[in-house]
Short mmCIF file of C-alpha atoms and ligand atoms in Angstrom, two decimals:
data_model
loop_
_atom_site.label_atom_id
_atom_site.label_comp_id
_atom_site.label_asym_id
_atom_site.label_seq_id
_atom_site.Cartn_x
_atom_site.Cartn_y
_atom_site.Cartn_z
CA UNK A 1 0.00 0.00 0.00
CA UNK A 2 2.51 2.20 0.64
CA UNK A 3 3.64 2.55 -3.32
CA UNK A 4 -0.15 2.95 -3.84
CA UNK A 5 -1.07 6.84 -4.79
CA UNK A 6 -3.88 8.62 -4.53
CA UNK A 7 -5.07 10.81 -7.39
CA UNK A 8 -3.40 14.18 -6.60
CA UNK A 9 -6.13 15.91 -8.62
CA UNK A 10 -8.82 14.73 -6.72
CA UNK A 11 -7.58 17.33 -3.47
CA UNK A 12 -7.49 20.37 -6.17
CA UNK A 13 -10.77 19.34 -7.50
CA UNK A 14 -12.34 19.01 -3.65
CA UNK A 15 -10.80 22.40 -3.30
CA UNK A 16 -12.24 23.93 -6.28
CA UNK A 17 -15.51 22.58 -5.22
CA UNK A 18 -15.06 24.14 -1.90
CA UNK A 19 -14.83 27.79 -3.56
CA UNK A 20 -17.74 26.84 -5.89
CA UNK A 21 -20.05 25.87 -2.36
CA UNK A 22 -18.44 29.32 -1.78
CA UNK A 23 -19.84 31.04 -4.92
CA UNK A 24 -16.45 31.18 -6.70
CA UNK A 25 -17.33 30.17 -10.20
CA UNK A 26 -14.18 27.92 -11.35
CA UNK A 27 -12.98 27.32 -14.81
CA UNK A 28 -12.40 23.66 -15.06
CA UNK A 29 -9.57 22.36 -17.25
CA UNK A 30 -8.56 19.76 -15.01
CA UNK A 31 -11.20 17.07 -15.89
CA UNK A 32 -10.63 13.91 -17.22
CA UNK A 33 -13.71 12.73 -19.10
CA UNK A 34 -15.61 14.16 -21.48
CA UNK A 35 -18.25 16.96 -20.41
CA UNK A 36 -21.00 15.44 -23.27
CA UNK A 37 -23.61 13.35 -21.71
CA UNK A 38 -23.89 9.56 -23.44
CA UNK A 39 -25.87 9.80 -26.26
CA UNK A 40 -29.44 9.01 -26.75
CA UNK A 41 -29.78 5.71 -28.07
CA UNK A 42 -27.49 3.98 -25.89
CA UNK A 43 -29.48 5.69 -22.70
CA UNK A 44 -32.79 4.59 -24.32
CA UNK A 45 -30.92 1.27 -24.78
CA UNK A 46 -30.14 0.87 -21.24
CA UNK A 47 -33.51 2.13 -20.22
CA UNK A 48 -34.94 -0.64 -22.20
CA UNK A 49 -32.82 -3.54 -20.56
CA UNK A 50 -33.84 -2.42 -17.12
CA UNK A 51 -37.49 -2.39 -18.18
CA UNK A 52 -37.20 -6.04 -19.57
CA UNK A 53 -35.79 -7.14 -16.63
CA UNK A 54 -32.90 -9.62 -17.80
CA UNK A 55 -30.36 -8.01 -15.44
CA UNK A 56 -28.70 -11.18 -14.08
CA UNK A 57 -25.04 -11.77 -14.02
CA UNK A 58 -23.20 -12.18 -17.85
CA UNK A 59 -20.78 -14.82 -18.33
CA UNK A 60 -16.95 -13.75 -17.01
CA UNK A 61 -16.27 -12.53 -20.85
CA UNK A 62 -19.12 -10.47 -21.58
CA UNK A 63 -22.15 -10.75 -23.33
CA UNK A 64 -22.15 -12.49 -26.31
CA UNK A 65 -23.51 -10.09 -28.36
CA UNK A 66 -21.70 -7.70 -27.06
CA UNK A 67 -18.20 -9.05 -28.10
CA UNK A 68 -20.01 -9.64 -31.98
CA UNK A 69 -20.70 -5.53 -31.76
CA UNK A 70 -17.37 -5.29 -31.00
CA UNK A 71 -15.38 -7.43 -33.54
CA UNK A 72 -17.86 -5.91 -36.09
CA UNK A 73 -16.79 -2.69 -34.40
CA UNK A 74 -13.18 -3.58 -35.68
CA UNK A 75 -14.26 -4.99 -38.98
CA UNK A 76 -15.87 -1.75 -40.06
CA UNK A 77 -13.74 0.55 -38.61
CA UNK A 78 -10.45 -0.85 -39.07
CA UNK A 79 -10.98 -3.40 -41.66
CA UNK A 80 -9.24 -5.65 -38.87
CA UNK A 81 -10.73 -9.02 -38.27
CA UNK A 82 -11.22 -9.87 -34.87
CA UNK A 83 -12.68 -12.84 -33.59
CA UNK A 84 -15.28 -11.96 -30.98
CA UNK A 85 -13.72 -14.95 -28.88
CA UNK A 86 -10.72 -13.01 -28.28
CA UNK A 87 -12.26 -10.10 -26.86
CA UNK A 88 -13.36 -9.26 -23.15
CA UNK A 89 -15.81 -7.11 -22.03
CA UNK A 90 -14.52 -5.67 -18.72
CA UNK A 91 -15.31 -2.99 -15.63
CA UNK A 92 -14.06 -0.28 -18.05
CA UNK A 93 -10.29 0.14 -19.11
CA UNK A 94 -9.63 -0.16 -15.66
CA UNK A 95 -10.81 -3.75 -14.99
CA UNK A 96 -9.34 -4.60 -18.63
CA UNK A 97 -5.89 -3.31 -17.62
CA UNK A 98 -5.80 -5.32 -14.31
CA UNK A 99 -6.72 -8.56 -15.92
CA UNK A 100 -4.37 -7.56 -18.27
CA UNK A 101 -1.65 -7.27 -15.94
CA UNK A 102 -2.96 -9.99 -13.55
CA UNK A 103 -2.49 -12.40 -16.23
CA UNK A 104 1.19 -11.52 -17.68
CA UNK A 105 3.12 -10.44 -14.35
CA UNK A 106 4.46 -12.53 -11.41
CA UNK A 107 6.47 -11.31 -8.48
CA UNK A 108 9.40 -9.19 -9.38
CA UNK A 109 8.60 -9.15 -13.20
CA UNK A 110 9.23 -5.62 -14.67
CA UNK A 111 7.12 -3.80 -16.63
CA UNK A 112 7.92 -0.70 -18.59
CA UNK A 113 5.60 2.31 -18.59
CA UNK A 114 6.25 5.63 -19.94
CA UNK A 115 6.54 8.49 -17.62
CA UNK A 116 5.01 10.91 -17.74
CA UNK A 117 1.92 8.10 -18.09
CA UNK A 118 -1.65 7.51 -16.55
CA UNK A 119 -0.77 6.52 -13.40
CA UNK A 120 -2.94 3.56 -12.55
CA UNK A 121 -0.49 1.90 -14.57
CA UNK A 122 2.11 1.76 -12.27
CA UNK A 123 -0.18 0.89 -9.35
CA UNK A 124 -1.81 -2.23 -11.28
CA UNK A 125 1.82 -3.40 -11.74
CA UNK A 126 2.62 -3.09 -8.10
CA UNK A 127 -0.70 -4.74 -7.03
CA UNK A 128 0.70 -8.06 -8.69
CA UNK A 129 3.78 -7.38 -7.01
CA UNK A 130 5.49 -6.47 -10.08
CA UNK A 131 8.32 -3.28 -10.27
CA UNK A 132 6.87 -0.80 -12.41
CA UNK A 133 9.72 0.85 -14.38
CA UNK A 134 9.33 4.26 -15.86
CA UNK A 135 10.60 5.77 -18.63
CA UNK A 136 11.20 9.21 -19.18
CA UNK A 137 9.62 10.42 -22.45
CA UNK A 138 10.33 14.29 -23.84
CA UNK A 139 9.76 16.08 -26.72
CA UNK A 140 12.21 14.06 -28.20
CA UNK A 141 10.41 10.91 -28.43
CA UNK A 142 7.04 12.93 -29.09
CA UNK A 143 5.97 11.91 -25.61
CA UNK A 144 6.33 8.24 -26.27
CA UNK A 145 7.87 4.69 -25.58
CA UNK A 146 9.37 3.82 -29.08
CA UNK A 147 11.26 1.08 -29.99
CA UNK A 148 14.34 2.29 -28.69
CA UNK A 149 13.24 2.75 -25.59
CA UNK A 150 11.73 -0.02 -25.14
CA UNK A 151 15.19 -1.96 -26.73
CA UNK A 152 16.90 0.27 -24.26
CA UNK A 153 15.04 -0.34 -20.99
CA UNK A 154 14.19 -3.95 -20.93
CA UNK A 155 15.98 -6.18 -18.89
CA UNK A 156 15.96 -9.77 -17.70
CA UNK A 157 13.11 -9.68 -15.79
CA UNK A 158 11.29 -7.74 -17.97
CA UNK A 159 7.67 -9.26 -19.37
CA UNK A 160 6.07 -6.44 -20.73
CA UNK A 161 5.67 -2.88 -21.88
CA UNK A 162 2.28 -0.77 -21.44
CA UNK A 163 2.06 2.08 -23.89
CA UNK A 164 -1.50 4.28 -24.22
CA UNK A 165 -1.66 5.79 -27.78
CA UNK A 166 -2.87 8.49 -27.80
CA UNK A 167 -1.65 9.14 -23.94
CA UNK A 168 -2.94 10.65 -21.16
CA UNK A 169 -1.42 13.02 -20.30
CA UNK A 170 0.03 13.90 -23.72
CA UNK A 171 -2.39 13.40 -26.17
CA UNK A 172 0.24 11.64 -28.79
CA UNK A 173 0.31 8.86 -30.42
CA UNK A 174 2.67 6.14 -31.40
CA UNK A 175 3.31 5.91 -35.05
CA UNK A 176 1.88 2.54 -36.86
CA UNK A 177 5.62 1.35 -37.88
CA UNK A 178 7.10 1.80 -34.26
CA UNK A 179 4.10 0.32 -32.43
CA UNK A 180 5.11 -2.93 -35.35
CA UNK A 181 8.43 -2.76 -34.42
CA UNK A 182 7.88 -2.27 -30.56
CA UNK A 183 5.87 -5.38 -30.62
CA UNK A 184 8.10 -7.64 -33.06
CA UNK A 185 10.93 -6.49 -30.47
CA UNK A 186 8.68 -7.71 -27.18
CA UNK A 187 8.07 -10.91 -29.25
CA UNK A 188 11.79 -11.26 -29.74
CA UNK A 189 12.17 -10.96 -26.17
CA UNK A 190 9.48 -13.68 -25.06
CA UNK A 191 7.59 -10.50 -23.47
CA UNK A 192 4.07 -8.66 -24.40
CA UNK A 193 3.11 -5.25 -25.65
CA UNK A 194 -0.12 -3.53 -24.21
CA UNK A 195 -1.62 -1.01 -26.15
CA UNK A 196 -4.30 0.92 -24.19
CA UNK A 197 -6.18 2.71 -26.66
CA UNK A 198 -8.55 4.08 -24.89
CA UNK A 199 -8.69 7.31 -26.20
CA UNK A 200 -9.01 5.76 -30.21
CA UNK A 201 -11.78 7.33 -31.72
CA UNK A 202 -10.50 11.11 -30.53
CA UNK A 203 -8.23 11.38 -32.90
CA UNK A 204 -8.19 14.70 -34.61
CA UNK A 205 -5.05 14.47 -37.53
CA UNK A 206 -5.99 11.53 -39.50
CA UNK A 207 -6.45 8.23 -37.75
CA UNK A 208 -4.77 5.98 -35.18
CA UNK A 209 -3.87 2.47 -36.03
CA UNK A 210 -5.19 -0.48 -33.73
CA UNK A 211 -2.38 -2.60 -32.65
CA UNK A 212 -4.64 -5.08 -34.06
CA UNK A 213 -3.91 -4.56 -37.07
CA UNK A 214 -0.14 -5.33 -36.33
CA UNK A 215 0.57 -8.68 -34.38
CA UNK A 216 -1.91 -11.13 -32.64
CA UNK A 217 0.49 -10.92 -29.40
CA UNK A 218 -0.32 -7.48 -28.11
CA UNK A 219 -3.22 -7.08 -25.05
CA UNK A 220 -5.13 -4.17 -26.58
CA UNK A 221 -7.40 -2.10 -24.20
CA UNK A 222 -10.04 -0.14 -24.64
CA UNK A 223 -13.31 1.21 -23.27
CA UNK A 224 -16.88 2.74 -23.45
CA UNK A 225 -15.42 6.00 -21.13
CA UNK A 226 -13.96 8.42 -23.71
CA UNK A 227 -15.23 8.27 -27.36
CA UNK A 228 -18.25 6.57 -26.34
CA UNK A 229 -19.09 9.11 -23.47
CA UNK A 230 -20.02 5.99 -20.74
CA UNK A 231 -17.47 6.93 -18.19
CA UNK A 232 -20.11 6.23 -14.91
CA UNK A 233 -21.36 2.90 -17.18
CA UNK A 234 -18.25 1.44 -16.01
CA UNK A 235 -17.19 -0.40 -19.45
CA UNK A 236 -14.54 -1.47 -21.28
CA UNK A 237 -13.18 -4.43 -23.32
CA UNK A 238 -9.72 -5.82 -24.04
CA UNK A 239 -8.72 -7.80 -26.80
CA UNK A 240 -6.01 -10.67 -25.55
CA UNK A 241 -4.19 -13.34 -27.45
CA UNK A 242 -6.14 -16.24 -28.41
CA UNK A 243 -4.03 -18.33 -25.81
CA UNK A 244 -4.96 -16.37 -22.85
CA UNK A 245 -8.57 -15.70 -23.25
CA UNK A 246 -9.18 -19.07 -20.85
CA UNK A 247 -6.59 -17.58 -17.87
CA UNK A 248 -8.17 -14.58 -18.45
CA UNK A 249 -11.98 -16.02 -18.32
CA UNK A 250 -10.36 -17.95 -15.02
CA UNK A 251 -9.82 -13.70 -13.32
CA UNK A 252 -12.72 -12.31 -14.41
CA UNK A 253 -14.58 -15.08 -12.81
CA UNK A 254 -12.18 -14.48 -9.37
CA UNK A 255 -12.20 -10.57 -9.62
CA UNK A 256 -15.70 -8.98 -10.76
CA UNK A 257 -17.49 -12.26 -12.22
CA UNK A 258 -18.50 -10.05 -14.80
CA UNK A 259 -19.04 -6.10 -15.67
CA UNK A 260 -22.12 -4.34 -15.28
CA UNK A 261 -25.22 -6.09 -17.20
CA UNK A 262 -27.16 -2.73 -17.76
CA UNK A 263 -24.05 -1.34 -19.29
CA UNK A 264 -23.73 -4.26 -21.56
CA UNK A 265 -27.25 -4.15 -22.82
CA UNK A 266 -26.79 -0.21 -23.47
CA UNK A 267 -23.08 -0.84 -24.79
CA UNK A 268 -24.94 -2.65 -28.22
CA UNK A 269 -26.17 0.48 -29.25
CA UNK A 270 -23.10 2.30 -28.95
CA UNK A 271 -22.08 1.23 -32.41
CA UNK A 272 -25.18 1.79 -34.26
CA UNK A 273 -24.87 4.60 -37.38
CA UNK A 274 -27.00 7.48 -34.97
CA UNK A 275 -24.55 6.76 -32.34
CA UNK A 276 -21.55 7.25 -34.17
CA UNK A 277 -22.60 10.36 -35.91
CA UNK A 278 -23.34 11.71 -32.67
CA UNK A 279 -19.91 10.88 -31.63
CA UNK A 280 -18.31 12.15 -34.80
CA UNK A 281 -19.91 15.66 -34.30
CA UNK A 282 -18.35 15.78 -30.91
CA UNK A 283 -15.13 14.47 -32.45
CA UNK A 284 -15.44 17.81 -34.42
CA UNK A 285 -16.07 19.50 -31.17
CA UNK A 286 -13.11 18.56 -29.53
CA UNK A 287 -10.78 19.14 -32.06
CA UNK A 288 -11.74 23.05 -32.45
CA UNK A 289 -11.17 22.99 -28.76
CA UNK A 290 -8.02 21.86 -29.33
CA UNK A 291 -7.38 24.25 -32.38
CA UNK A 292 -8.31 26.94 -30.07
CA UNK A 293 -6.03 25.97 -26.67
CA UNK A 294 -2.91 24.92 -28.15
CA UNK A 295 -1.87 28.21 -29.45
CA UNK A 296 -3.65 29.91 -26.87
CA UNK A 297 -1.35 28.56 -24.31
CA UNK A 298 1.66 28.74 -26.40
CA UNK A 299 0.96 32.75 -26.16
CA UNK A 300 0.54 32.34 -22.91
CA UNK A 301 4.32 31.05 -22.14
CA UNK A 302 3.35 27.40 -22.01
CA UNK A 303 5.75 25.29 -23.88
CA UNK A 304 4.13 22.72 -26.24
CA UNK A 305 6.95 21.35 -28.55
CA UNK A 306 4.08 18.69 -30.67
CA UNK A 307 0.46 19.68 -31.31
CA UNK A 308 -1.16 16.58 -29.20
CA UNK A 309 -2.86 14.44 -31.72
CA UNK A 310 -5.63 13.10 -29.78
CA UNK A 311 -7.58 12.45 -26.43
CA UNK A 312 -8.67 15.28 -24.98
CA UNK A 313 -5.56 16.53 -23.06
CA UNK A 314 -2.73 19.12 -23.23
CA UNK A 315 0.57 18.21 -21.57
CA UNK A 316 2.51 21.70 -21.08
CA UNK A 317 5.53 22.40 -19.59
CA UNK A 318 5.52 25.49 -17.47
CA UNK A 319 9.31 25.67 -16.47
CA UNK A 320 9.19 29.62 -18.11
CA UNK A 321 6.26 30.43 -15.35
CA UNK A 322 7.23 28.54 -12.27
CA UNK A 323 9.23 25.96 -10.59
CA UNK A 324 6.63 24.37 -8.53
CA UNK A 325 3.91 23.23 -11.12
CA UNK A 326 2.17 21.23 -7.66
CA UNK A 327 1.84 25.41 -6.13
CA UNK A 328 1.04 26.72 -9.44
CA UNK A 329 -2.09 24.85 -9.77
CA UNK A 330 -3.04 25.65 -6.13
CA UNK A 331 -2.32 29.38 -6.73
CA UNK A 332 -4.13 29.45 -10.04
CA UNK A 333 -7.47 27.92 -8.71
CA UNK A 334 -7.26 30.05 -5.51
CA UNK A 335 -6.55 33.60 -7.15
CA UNK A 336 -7.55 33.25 -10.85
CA UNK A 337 -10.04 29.97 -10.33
CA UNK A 338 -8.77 27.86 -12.77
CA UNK A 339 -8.28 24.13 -12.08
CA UNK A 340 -5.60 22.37 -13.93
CA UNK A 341 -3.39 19.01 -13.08
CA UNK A 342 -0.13 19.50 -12.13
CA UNK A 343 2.52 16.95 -13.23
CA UNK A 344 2.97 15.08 -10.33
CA UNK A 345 0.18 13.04 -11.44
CA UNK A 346 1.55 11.42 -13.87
CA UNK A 347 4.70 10.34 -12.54
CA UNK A 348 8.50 11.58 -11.54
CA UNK A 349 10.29 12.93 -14.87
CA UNK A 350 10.05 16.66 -14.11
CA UNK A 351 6.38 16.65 -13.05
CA UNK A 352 7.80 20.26 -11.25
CA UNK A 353 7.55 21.45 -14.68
CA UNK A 354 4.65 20.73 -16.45
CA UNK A 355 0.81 21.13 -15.72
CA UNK A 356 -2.11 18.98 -17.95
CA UNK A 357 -5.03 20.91 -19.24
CA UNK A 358 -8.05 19.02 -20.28
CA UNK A 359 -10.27 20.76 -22.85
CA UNK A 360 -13.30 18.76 -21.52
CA UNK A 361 -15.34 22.29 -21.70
CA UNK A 362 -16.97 24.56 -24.22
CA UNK A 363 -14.09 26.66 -26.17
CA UNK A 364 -16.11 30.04 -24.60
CA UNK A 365 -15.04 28.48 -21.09
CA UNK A 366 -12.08 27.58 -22.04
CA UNK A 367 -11.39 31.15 -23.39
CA UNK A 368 -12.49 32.56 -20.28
CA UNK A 369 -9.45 30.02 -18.26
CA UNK A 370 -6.95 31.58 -21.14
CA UNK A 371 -8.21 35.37 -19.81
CA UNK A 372 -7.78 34.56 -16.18
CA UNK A 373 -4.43 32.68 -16.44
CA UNK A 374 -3.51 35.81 -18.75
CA UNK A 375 -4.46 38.54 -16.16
CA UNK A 376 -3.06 36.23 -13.14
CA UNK A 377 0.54 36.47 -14.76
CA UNK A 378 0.20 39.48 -15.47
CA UNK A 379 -0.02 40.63 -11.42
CA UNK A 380 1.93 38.02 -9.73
C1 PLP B 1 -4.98 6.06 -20.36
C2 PLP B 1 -6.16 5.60 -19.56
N1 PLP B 1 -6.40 4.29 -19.43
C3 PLP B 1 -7.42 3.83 -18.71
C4 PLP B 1 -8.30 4.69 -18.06
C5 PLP B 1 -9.44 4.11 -17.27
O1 PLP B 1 -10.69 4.38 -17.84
P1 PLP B 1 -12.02 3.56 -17.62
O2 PLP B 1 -11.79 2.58 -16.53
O3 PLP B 1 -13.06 4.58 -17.28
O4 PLP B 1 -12.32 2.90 -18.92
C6 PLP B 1 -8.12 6.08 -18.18
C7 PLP B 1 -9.01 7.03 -17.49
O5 PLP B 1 -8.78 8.21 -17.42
C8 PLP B 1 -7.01 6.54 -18.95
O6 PLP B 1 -6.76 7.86 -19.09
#
């Protein structure tokens, strides 16, 4: 427990609630989910599974039809073929990611994250008793493990490396040919690549590549949160290599027997043509935001060497304005009321020196954060 972390966020977001109970009204830039409510159908689809009644447990792996929607999901998509006997429906990314993890580490086996990286990665590693090992990624490798990295890092007791593309906190992605080569080097190695794409589908210049599409030995993870706009649903899915779908059937029985039913049920309509043009309009949405924030910040002193790519995130180093990013964020909420994450989140390279916006609100709000972190630096 005691390498276990809380979410560092969580105390500046209790504090900006505090000042909103106070009638502060707070910009928030610091949240990480997206602000649109889940669309229609799949609601109406829930609502209809709780009227019918069928809410009993699912088997471990999902519901059937569920995993079809999915591998169709990939099919049309993608043009990937998946079969829908590989795939997992899960307790979001987050139950996808332990299994995951449950399944390819033992006690003192190594597993190479990037940091900065979502930090629940490091914690599931630790929770199997593994040694989480970071590795710093700059501007150099666009925010990224890459294959040299990876060739770099990996030792003997090394099983696996866990890469999110795009990433939170940076919003890049990993290029098709070095995610192939990152996972033809883990094969090489007897080890496993995870590819958490959760954030697949938010994806502003051009498209990301599944891993999918590149080797049948990667875990890929994904979810209903993001794109899909189902973060309270609690849903997700992972697709696992065909020869571990019965260890990994074997956990989800142990850990959560199954995810939610409800969800499920909803979860088919999440791929249906309405649905996805629903999502595709706030695709659009959140790329304007984007459009607008990046340079906005840049003007603002924030250093941004890469427009992000994706997700829904902003990862800026603030060494020009401070050298305390953790009393930055405090100061900014208390004087100017703007919440954003400062970099100790998301692990130990530097986290002093970079903050992580989120551009989960309306560009006018997001505006109005740009004008109060202007005028703020402008009187400190
Ligand atoms: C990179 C990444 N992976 C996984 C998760 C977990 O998401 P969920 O469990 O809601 O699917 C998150 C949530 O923020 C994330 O940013």
């Amino acid at each position: 427990m005691r390498d276990i972390e809380p979410f560092h966020v969580m105390a500046l977001l209790a504090r900006a609630r505090e000042l909103e109970a106070q009638g502060r009204a707070i910009v928030h830039m610091e949240i990480g989910e997206p602000d649109f409510p889940t669309p229609g159908p799949v609601c109406e689809a829930g609502i209809r599974a709780l009227q019918q009644g069928d809410l009993f447990y699912t088997p471990a792996l999902g519901l059937p039809q569920l995993r079809e929607a999915i591998a169709a999901f990939y099919r049309s998509r993608y043009g990937v073929d998946v079969p829908a006997s590989r795939i997992v429906v899960t307790p979001g990314a987050s139950g996808a990611l332990l299994l995951a993890i449950a399944a390819l580490v033992d006690p003192g086996d190594q597993v190479l994250v990037s940091d900065p990286g979502y930090p629940c990665n490091r914690h599931f590693v630790r929770l199997m008793e593994g040694e989480p090992v970071g590795v710093a990624v700059g501007a150099d490798s666009h925010y990224q493990l890459n294959p040299e990295l990876i060739a770099q890092h990996w030792g003997a007791r090394t099983v696996a490396a866990l890469a999110a593309s795009p990433s939170n906190p940076t919003g890049t992605l990993i290029p098709a040919e070095q995610l192939k080569a990152m996972a033809e080097f883990a094969d090489r190695r007897g080890g496993t690549l995870i590819v958490d794409e959760i954030y697949h589908g938010l994806v502003y210049d051009g498209d990301a590549t599944t891993a999918l599409a590149i080797s049948e030995n990667v875990f890929v993870i994904n979810s209903f949160s993001k794109y899909f706009n189902m973060t309270g649903w609690r849903l997700g899915w992972m697709v696992a290599p065909a020869a571990y779908v019965r260890e990994i059937d074997k956990l989800a029985q142990n850990i959560f027997l199954a995810a939610p039913t409800p969800a499920q049920y909803a979860a088919l309509a999440a791929f249906e043509p309405g649905t996805l043009e629903i999502l595709e309009a706030r695709r659009r949405e959140f790329s304007a935001r984007r459009d607008y924030l990046v340079p906005a910040l840049r003007q603002l002193g924030f250093d941004i060497p890469h427009t992000p790519q994706g997700a829904f995130y902003i990862y800026a180093g603030c060494g020009a304005l401070t050298a305390d990013s953790y009393a930055f964020a405090y100061d900014l909420l208390e004087k100017a009321g703007v919440a954003i994450t400062p970099g100790i989140d998301f692990g130990n390279n530097a986290p002093e020196r970079h903050v992580r916006f989120a551009y989960t609100r309306p560009v006018a709000q997001l505006a109005e954060g740009v004008a109060r972190i202007a005028a703020y630096l402008g009187r400190r």
